[in-house]
PDB file of C-alpha atoms and ligand atoms in Angstrom:
ATOM      1  CA  MET A   1       8.550  -7.483  23.269  1.00  0.00           C
ATOM      2  CA  THR A   2       8.006  -6.595  19.617  1.00  0.00           C
ATOM      3  CA  PRO A   3      10.981  -7.733  17.598  1.00  0.00           C
ATOM      4  CA  GLY A   4      12.808  -4.972  15.754  1.00  0.00           C
ATOM      5  CA  PRO A   5      13.371  -5.123  12.040  1.00  0.00           C
ATOM      6  CA  VAL A   6      15.544  -8.041  11.060  1.00  0.00           C
ATOM      7  CA  SER A   7      18.413  -7.234   8.748  1.00  0.00           C
ATOM      8  CA  PRO A   8      17.842  -9.366   5.667  1.00  0.00           C
ATOM      9  CA  THR A   9      20.608 -11.883   5.275  1.00  0.00           C
ATOM     10  CA  PHE A  10      20.112 -12.180   1.534  1.00  0.00           C
ATOM     11  CA  THR A  11      21.403  -9.133  -0.309  1.00  0.00           C
ATOM     12  CA  VAL A  12      21.966  -8.268  -3.941  1.00  0.00           C
ATOM     13  CA  GLY A  13      24.459  -5.763  -5.346  1.00  0.00           C
ATOM     14  CA  LEU A  14      22.959  -4.264  -8.512  1.00  0.00           C
ATOM     15  CA  THR A  15      25.412  -2.646 -10.892  1.00  0.00           C
ATOM     16  CA  GLY A  16      25.841  -1.701 -14.534  1.00  0.00           C
ATOM     17  CA  GLY A  17      27.518   0.834 -16.771  1.00  0.00           C
ATOM     18  CA  ILE A  18      26.189   4.352 -17.120  1.00  0.00           C
ATOM     19  CA  GLY A  19      22.769   4.415 -18.742  1.00  0.00           C
ATOM     20  CA  CYS A  20      22.323   0.617 -18.763  1.00  0.00           C
ATOM     21  CA  GLY A  21      19.144   0.916 -16.704  1.00  0.00           C
ATOM     22  CA  LYS A  22      20.080   0.357 -13.028  1.00  0.00           C
ATOM     23  CA  THR A  23      17.421   2.760 -11.728  1.00  0.00           C
ATOM     24  CA  THR A  24      14.780   1.476 -14.138  1.00  0.00           C
ATOM     25  CA  VAL A  25      15.382  -2.127 -13.038  1.00  0.00           C
ATOM     26  CA  ALA A  26      15.675  -1.261  -9.323  1.00  0.00           C
ATOM     27  CA  ASP A  27      12.258   0.444  -9.550  1.00  0.00           C
ATOM     28  CA  LEU A  28      10.752  -2.771 -10.951  1.00  0.00           C
ATOM     29  CA  PHE A  29      12.157  -4.803  -8.048  1.00  0.00           C
ATOM     30  CA  ALA A  30      10.933  -2.164  -5.580  1.00  0.00           C
ATOM     31  CA  ALA A  31       7.420  -2.427  -7.048  1.00  0.00           C
ATOM     32  CA  ARG A  32       7.530  -6.134  -6.155  1.00  0.00           C
ATOM     33  CA  GLY A  33       8.540  -5.465  -2.553  1.00  0.00           C
ATOM     34  CA  ALA A  34      12.330  -5.575  -2.523  1.00  0.00           C
ATOM     35  CA  SER A  35      14.031  -2.937  -0.370  1.00  0.00           C
ATOM     36  CA  ILE A  36      16.304  -0.694  -2.425  1.00  0.00           C
ATOM     37  CA  VAL A  37      19.335   1.087  -0.988  1.00  0.00           C
ATOM     38  CA  ASP A  38      20.783   3.443  -3.604  1.00  0.00           C
ATOM     39  CA  THR A  39      24.383   4.393  -2.827  1.00  0.00           C
ATOM     40  CA  ASP A  40      24.295   7.350  -5.255  1.00  0.00           C
ATOM     41  CA  GLN A  41      21.313   8.836  -3.422  1.00  0.00           C
ATOM     42  CA  ILE A  42      23.112   8.300  -0.119  1.00  0.00           C
ATOM     43  CA  ALA A  43      26.276   9.988  -1.410  1.00  0.00           C
ATOM     44  CA  HIS A  44      24.146  12.887  -2.616  1.00  0.00           C
ATOM     45  CA  ALA A  45      22.419  13.255   0.750  1.00  0.00           C
ATOM     46  CA  LEU A  46      25.772  13.270   2.539  1.00  0.00           C
ATOM     47  CA  THR A  47      26.922  16.237   0.453  1.00  0.00           C
ATOM     48  CA  ALA A  48      23.602  18.132   0.317  1.00  0.00           C
ATOM     49  CA  PRO A  49      23.085  21.260   2.471  1.00  0.00           C
ATOM     50  CA  HIS A  50      23.591  20.152   6.101  1.00  0.00           C
ATOM     51  CA  GLY A  51      24.680  16.726   4.827  1.00  0.00           C
ATOM     52  CA  ALA A  52      26.562  14.629   7.358  1.00  0.00           C
ATOM     53  CA  ALA A  53      29.817  14.747   5.363  1.00  0.00           C
ATOM     54  CA  MET A  54      29.822  18.525   4.864  1.00  0.00           C
ATOM     55  CA  PRO A  55      31.666  19.568   8.053  1.00  0.00           C
ATOM     56  CA  ALA A  56      34.506  17.104   7.403  1.00  0.00           C
ATOM     57  CA  LEU A  57      34.694  18.075   3.716  1.00  0.00           C
ATOM     58  CA  LEU A  58      34.887  21.792   4.447  1.00  0.00           C
ATOM     59  CA  ASP A  59      37.490  21.164   7.157  1.00  0.00           C
ATOM     60  CA  GLU A  60      39.580  19.267   4.639  1.00  0.00           C
ATOM     61  CA  PHE A  61      39.119  21.361   1.491  1.00  0.00           C
ATOM     62  CA  GLY A  62      38.050  24.766   2.808  1.00  0.00           C
ATOM     63  CA  THR A  63      34.742  26.587   2.926  1.00  0.00           C
ATOM     64  CA  GLY A  64      35.266  27.645  -0.723  1.00  0.00           C
ATOM     65  CA  PHE A  65      34.021  24.165  -1.678  1.00  0.00           C
ATOM     66  CA  ALA A  66      30.506  24.888  -0.424  1.00  0.00           C
ATOM     67  CA  THR A  67      27.724  26.371  -2.545  1.00  0.00           C
ATOM     68  CA  PRO A  68      25.847  29.358  -1.056  1.00  0.00           C
ATOM     69  CA  GLU A  69      23.237  26.832   0.156  1.00  0.00           C
ATOM     70  CA  GLY A  70      25.867  24.818   2.000  1.00  0.00           C
ATOM     71  CA  ALA A  71      26.064  21.797  -0.316  1.00  0.00           C
ATOM     72  CA  LEU A  72      29.264  20.488  -1.839  1.00  0.00           C
ATOM     73  CA  ASP A  73      30.220  22.455  -4.951  1.00  0.00           C
ATOM     74  CA  ARG A  74      30.389  19.404  -7.208  1.00  0.00           C
ATOM     75  CA  ALA A  75      31.773  21.165 -10.280  1.00  0.00           C
ATOM     76  CA  LYS A  76      34.636  22.638  -8.247  1.00  0.00           C
ATOM     77  CA  MET A  77      35.364  19.329  -6.517  1.00  0.00           C
ATOM     78  CA  ARG A  78      35.256  17.462  -9.842  1.00  0.00           C
ATOM     79  CA  ALA A  79      37.802  19.886 -11.297  1.00  0.00           C
ATOM     80  CA  LEU A  80      40.066  19.485  -8.262  1.00  0.00           C
ATOM     81  CA  VAL A  81      40.055  15.674  -8.171  1.00  0.00           C
ATOM     82  CA  PHE A  82      40.510  15.523 -11.950  1.00  0.00           C
ATOM     83  CA  ALA A  83      43.685  17.598 -11.641  1.00  0.00           C
ATOM     84  CA  ASP A  84      44.955  16.119  -8.376  1.00  0.00           C
ATOM     85  CA  PRO A  85      44.705  12.372  -7.588  1.00  0.00           C
ATOM     86  CA  SER A  86      45.698  12.960  -3.955  1.00  0.00           C
ATOM     87  CA  ALA A  87      42.621  15.184  -3.575  1.00  0.00           C
ATOM     88  CA  ARG A  88      40.513  12.300  -4.864  1.00  0.00           C
ATOM     89  CA  ALA A  89      42.012  10.045  -2.190  1.00  0.00           C
ATOM     90  CA  ARG A  90      41.267  12.635   0.515  1.00  0.00           C
ATOM     91  CA  LEU A  91      37.698  13.030  -0.763  1.00  0.00           C
ATOM     92  CA  GLU A  92      37.153   9.278  -0.809  1.00  0.00           C
ATOM     93  CA  ALA A  93      38.654   8.878   2.662  1.00  0.00           C
ATOM     94  CA  ILE A  94      35.898  11.147   3.941  1.00  0.00           C
ATOM     95  CA  LEU A  95      33.026   9.871   1.817  1.00  0.00           C
ATOM     96  CA  HIS A  96      33.541   6.132   1.582  1.00  0.00           C
ATOM     97  CA  PRO A  97      33.321   5.196   5.288  1.00  0.00           C
ATOM     98  CA  ARG A  98      30.251   7.430   5.635  1.00  0.00           C
ATOM     99  CA  ILE A  99      28.585   5.857   2.597  1.00  0.00           C
ATOM    100  CA  ARG A 100      29.371   2.405   3.998  1.00  0.00           C
ATOM    101  CA  GLU A 101      27.911   3.321   7.371  1.00  0.00           C
ATOM    102  CA  ALA A 102      24.772   4.914   5.897  1.00  0.00           C
ATOM    103  CA  THR A 103      24.115   2.004   3.524  1.00  0.00           C
ATOM    104  CA  ALA A 104      24.489  -0.487   6.380  1.00  0.00           C
ATOM    105  CA  ALA A 105      22.100   1.580   8.516  1.00  0.00           C
ATOM    106  CA  ALA A 106      19.556   1.721   5.680  1.00  0.00           C
ATOM    107  CA  ALA A 107      19.771  -2.057   5.203  1.00  0.00           C
ATOM    108  CA  LEU A 108      19.269  -2.608   8.911  1.00  0.00           C
ATOM    109  CA  VAL A 109      15.896  -0.870   8.915  1.00  0.00           C
ATOM    110  CA  ALA A 110      14.778  -2.335   5.565  1.00  0.00           C
ATOM    111  CA  THR A 111      11.422  -4.070   5.791  1.00  0.00           C
ATOM    112  CA  GLY A 112      11.487  -6.009   2.505  1.00  0.00           C
ATOM    113  CA  PRO A 113      12.315  -9.708   2.254  1.00  0.00           C
ATOM    114  CA  TYR A 114      15.711  -8.866   0.784  1.00  0.00           C
ATOM    115  CA  VAL A 115      17.783  -5.797   0.043  1.00  0.00           C
ATOM    116  CA  ILE A 116      19.138  -4.614  -3.290  1.00  0.00           C
ATOM    117  CA  PHE A 117      22.083  -2.222  -3.031  1.00  0.00           C
ATOM    118  CA  VAL A 118      22.400  -0.125  -6.194  1.00  0.00           C
ATOM    119  CA  VAL A 119      26.123   0.501  -6.631  1.00  0.00           C
ATOM    120  CA  PRO A 120      27.241   1.961  -9.977  1.00  0.00           C
ATOM    121  CA  LEU A 121      30.933   1.235  -9.327  1.00  0.00           C
ATOM    122  CA  LEU A 122      30.437  -2.056  -7.483  1.00  0.00           C
ATOM    123  CA  ILE A 123      33.000  -4.024  -9.474  1.00  0.00           C
ATOM    124  CA  GLU A 124      35.503  -1.149  -9.409  1.00  0.00           C
ATOM    125  CA  SER A 125      35.244  -0.594  -5.658  1.00  0.00           C
ATOM    126  CA  GLY A 126      36.322  -4.075  -4.568  1.00  0.00           C
ATOM    127  CA  SER A 127      34.928  -4.178  -1.053  1.00  0.00           C
ATOM    128  CA  TRP A 128      31.332  -4.737  -2.194  1.00  0.00           C
ATOM    129  CA  ARG A 129      31.915  -8.324  -3.348  1.00  0.00           C
ATOM    130  CA  GLU A 130      32.037  -9.635   0.203  1.00  0.00           C
ATOM    131  CA  ARG A 131      29.179  -7.422   1.381  1.00  0.00           C
ATOM    132  CA  VAL A 132      26.495  -8.942  -0.874  1.00  0.00           C
ATOM    133  CA  THR A 133      25.198 -12.437  -1.507  1.00  0.00           C
ATOM    134  CA  ARG A 134      24.800 -11.947  -5.265  1.00  0.00           C
ATOM    135  CA  ILE A 135      25.875  -9.506  -7.905  1.00  0.00           C
ATOM    136  CA  LEU A 136      23.293  -8.552 -10.515  1.00  0.00           C
ATOM    137  CA  ALA A 137      24.588  -6.743 -13.609  1.00  0.00           C
ATOM    138  CA  ILE A 138      22.282  -4.728 -15.842  1.00  0.00           C
ATOM    139  CA  ASP A 139      23.722  -5.100 -19.294  1.00  0.00           C
ATOM    140  CA  CYS A 140      23.142  -3.437 -22.647  1.00  0.00           C
ATOM    141  CA  ALA A 141      25.106  -2.805 -25.819  1.00  0.00           C
ATOM    142  CA  GLU A 142      27.554   0.085 -25.688  1.00  0.00           C
ATOM    143  CA  THR A 143      25.730   1.777 -28.556  1.00  0.00           C
ATOM    144  CA  THR A 144      22.524   1.629 -26.470  1.00  0.00           C
ATOM    145  CA  GLN A 145      24.344   3.195 -23.501  1.00  0.00           C
ATOM    146  CA  VAL A 146      25.667   6.002 -25.668  1.00  0.00           C
ATOM    147  CA  ALA A 147      22.257   6.715 -27.223  1.00  0.00           C
ATOM    148  CA  ARG A 148      20.451   6.713 -23.843  1.00  0.00           C
ATOM    149  CA  VAL A 149      22.919   8.957 -22.048  1.00  0.00           C
ATOM    150  CA  MET A 150      23.171  11.366 -24.995  1.00  0.00           C
ATOM    151  CA  ALA A 151      19.364  11.646 -24.986  1.00  0.00           C
ATOM    152  CA  ARG A 152      19.039  11.958 -21.215  1.00  0.00           C
ATOM    153  CA  ASN A 153      21.990  14.212 -20.346  1.00  0.00           C
ATOM    154  CA  GLY A 154      22.464  16.165 -23.581  1.00  0.00           C
ATOM    155  CA  LEU A 155      26.095  15.032 -23.852  1.00  0.00           C
ATOM    156  CA  ASP A 156      27.856  14.275 -27.116  1.00  0.00           C
ATOM    157  CA  GLU A 157      29.118  10.809 -27.992  1.00  0.00           C
ATOM    158  CA  ALA A 158      32.750  11.562 -27.062  1.00  0.00           C
ATOM    159  CA  GLN A 159      31.701  12.746 -23.592  1.00  0.00           C
ATOM    160  CA  VAL A 160      29.631   9.616 -22.957  1.00  0.00           C
ATOM    161  CA  ARG A 161      32.431   7.370 -24.216  1.00  0.00           C
ATOM    162  CA  ALA A 162      34.915   9.137 -21.909  1.00  0.00           C
ATOM    163  CA  ILE A 163      32.702   8.324 -18.898  1.00  0.00           C
ATOM    164  CA  MET A 164      32.354   4.723 -20.075  1.00  0.00           C
ATOM    165  CA  ALA A 165      36.135   4.449 -20.490  1.00  0.00           C
ATOM    166  CA  ALA A 166      36.583   5.367 -16.809  1.00  0.00           C
ATOM    167  CA  GLN A 167      34.292   2.474 -15.783  1.00  0.00           C
ATOM    168  CA  VAL A 168      35.147  -1.218 -15.738  1.00  0.00           C
ATOM    169  CA  SER A 169      34.700  -2.925 -19.128  1.00  0.00           C
ATOM    170  CA  ARG A 170      31.453  -4.625 -20.023  1.00  0.00           C
ATOM    171  CA  SER A 171      33.165  -8.023 -20.171  1.00  0.00           C
ATOM    172  CA  ALA A 172      34.773  -7.603 -16.712  1.00  0.00           C
ATOM    173  CA  ARG A 173      31.408  -6.613 -15.241  1.00  0.00           C
ATOM    174  CA  LEU A 174      29.688  -9.614 -16.804  1.00  0.00           C
ATOM    175  CA  ALA A 175      32.449 -11.921 -15.590  1.00  0.00           C
ATOM    176  CA  ALA A 176      31.947 -10.725 -12.004  1.00  0.00           C
ATOM    177  CA  ALA A 177      28.140 -11.017 -12.083  1.00  0.00           C
ATOM    178  CA  ASP A 178      26.115 -13.935 -10.708  1.00  0.00           C
ATOM    179  CA  ASP A 179      22.975 -12.760 -12.517  1.00  0.00           C
ATOM    180  CA  VAL A 180      22.473 -10.600 -15.602  1.00  0.00           C
ATOM    181  CA  ILE A 181      19.469  -8.664 -16.863  1.00  0.00           C
ATOM    182  CA  LEU A 182      19.607  -7.642 -20.518  1.00  0.00           C
ATOM    183  CA  ASN A 183      18.219  -4.190 -21.157  1.00  0.00           C
ATOM    184  CA  ASP A 184      18.540  -3.615 -24.874  1.00  0.00           C
ATOM    185  CA  ALA A 185      14.861  -3.722 -25.769  1.00  0.00           C
ATOM    186  CA  GLY A 186      11.846  -1.904 -24.350  1.00  0.00           C
ATOM    187  CA  VAL A 187      10.859  -1.887 -20.684  1.00  0.00           C
ATOM    188  CA  GLU A 188       8.368  -4.721 -21.267  1.00  0.00           C
ATOM    189  CA  ALA A 189      11.299  -7.034 -22.073  1.00  0.00           C
ATOM    190  CA  LEU A 190      12.567  -6.409 -18.525  1.00  0.00           C
ATOM    191  CA  LEU A 191       9.448  -7.704 -16.808  1.00  0.00           C
ATOM    192  CA  PRO A 192       9.905 -11.487 -17.265  1.00  0.00           C
ATOM    193  CA  GLN A 193      13.580 -11.194 -16.304  1.00  0.00           C
ATOM    194  CA  VAL A 194      12.751  -9.256 -13.148  1.00  0.00           C
ATOM    195  CA  GLU A 195       9.913 -11.670 -12.267  1.00  0.00           C
ATOM    196  CA  ARG A 196      12.192 -14.691 -12.611  1.00  0.00           C
ATOM    197  CA  LEU A 197      14.982 -13.238 -10.479  1.00  0.00           C
ATOM    198  CA  HIS A 198      12.606 -11.810  -7.876  1.00  0.00           C
ATOM    199  CA  ALA A 199      11.085 -15.298  -7.412  1.00  0.00           C
ATOM    200  CA  GLU A 200      14.586 -16.742  -7.078  1.00  0.00           C
ATOM    201  CA  TYR A 201      15.680 -14.072  -4.605  1.00  0.00           C
ATOM    202  CA  LEU A 202      12.529 -14.532  -2.502  1.00  0.00           C
ATOM    203  CA  ALA A 203      13.138 -18.281  -2.327  1.00  0.00           C
ATOM    204  CA  GLU A 204      16.770 -17.767  -1.421  1.00  0.00           C
ATOM    205  CA  ALA A 205      15.913 -15.125   1.211  1.00  0.00           C
ATOM    206  CA  ALA A 206      13.368 -17.496   2.766  1.00  0.00           C
ATOM    207  CA  ARG A 207      15.903 -20.326   2.743  1.00  0.00           C
ATOM    208  CA  LEU A 208      18.434 -18.138   4.558  1.00  0.00           C
ATOM    209  CA  GLY A 209      15.796 -17.076   7.079  1.00  0.00           C
ATOM    210  CA  GLY A 210      16.174 -13.379   6.477  1.00  0.00           C
ATOM    211  CA  LEU A 211      12.485 -12.509   6.303  1.00  0.00           C
ATOM    212  CA  PRO A 212      11.417  -9.788   8.714  1.00  0.00           C
ATOM    213  CA  ASN A 213       9.822 -10.927  11.960  1.00  0.00           C
ATOM    214  CA  GLY A 214      10.744 -14.552  11.733  1.00  0.00           C
ATOM    215  CA  ARG A 215      10.855 -17.351   9.248  1.00  0.00           C
ATOM    216  CA  LEU A 216       8.558 -18.584   6.549  1.00  0.00           C
TER     217      LEU A 216
HETATM  218  P1  LIG B   1      23.102   6.080 -14.544  1.00  0.00           P
HETATM  219  O1  LIG B   1      24.268   5.165 -14.551  1.00  0.00           O
HETATM  220  O2  LIG B   1      23.349   7.270 -15.390  1.00  0.00           O
HETATM  221  O3  LIG B   1      22.580   6.407 -13.186  1.00  0.00           O
HETATM  222  P2  LIG B   1      21.155   3.990 -14.939  1.00  0.00           P
HETATM  223  O4  LIG B   1      21.993   2.795 -15.207  1.00  0.00           O
HETATM  224  O5  LIG B   1      20.509   4.112 -13.607  1.00  0.00           O
HETATM  225  O6  LIG B   1      21.906   5.318 -15.322  1.00  0.00           O
HETATM  226  P3  LIG B   1      18.543   4.523 -16.012  1.00  0.00           P
HETATM  227  O7  LIG B   1      18.529   5.894 -15.436  1.00  0.00           O
HETATM  228  O8  LIG B   1      17.628   3.506 -15.460  1.00  0.00           O
HETATM  229  O9  LIG B   1      20.037   3.971 -16.071  1.00  0.00           O
HETATM  230  O10 LIG B   1      18.290   4.588 -17.585  1.00  0.00           O
HETATM  231  C1  LIG B   1      19.018   5.501 -18.409  1.00  0.00           C
HETATM  232  C2  LIG B   1      18.054   6.162 -19.391  1.00  0.00           C
HETATM  233  O11 LIG B   1      17.592   5.189 -20.296  1.00  0.00           O
HETATM  234  C3  LIG B   1      16.820   6.731 -18.703  1.00  0.00           C
HETATM  235  O12 LIG B   1      16.449   7.890 -19.386  1.00  0.00           O
HETATM  236  C4  LIG B   1      15.777   5.624 -18.876  1.00  0.00           C
HETATM  237  O13 LIG B   1      14.463   6.118 -18.874  1.00  0.00           O
HETATM  238  C5  LIG B   1      16.170   5.008 -20.212  1.00  0.00           C
HETATM  239  N1  LIG B   1      15.900   3.562 -20.277  1.00  0.00           N
HETATM  240  C6  LIG B   1      16.357   2.619 -19.442  1.00  0.00           C
HETATM  241  N2  LIG B   1      15.928   1.391 -19.819  1.00  0.00           N
HETATM  242  C7  LIG B   1      15.178   1.591 -20.933  1.00  0.00           C
HETATM  243  C8  LIG B   1      14.466   0.717 -21.812  1.00  0.00           C
HETATM  244  N3  LIG B   1      14.446  -0.605 -21.631  1.00  0.00           N
HETATM  245  N4  LIG B   1      13.815   1.267 -22.842  1.00  0.00           N
HETATM  246  C9  LIG B   1      13.848   2.590 -23.056  1.00  0.00           C
HETATM  247  N5  LIG B   1      14.508   3.492 -22.269  1.00  0.00           N
HETATM  248  C10 LIG B   1      15.162   2.990 -21.231  1.00  0.00           C
END
């Protein structure tokens, strides 16, 4: 019998403040063979047209929260949860277990030697700490964050700082991290940091015996 995919036992939770470079760094690990499970992409898919969370969301909040295409009307939902914390709790009660389930399913079929979960609010959400072997924080100066997000999203400084204020502080994130990648310089400065950690993660994954189809 052909063995099915083995769920890697070595997993990394990659996090970082808005605009610090989570996606940029995750892409570099993916290019080296790591399996990436992006929780933001999963959350998006759940609330896209025909997304698996849509029936429960429309049951809970009403069909007025769907766009004409059948996706979640994000702007309307954002306005509701901003004004009403109990609505946020109801939204999260629907989304969080589904995100957990979908991320676990994605990790189960991953074919890389280890899995990196990209979780923007990993430190804030609590339950991720025990779900991953290591936490990797992507770190940059707050002024760099502001400049990058202003350039990318066309927001003004106050808007970017308001988003940052709703996230855990840089020092709390660094304190919770096992590994840190600094992303203040150009992309080429990321390469040696990614290479070093990838080698470490591969060795650790092999030690834990999580490589697909057997052991090294
Ligand atoms: P978000 O939290 O908004 O999802 P993120 O942490 O995933 O963001 P990225 O999307 O990787 O961050 O990067 C934010 C922006 O900064 C992007 O436009 C990206 O191209 C740019 N960027 C990231 N790292 C660097 C770098 N080292 N040099 C120049 N630009 C960079």
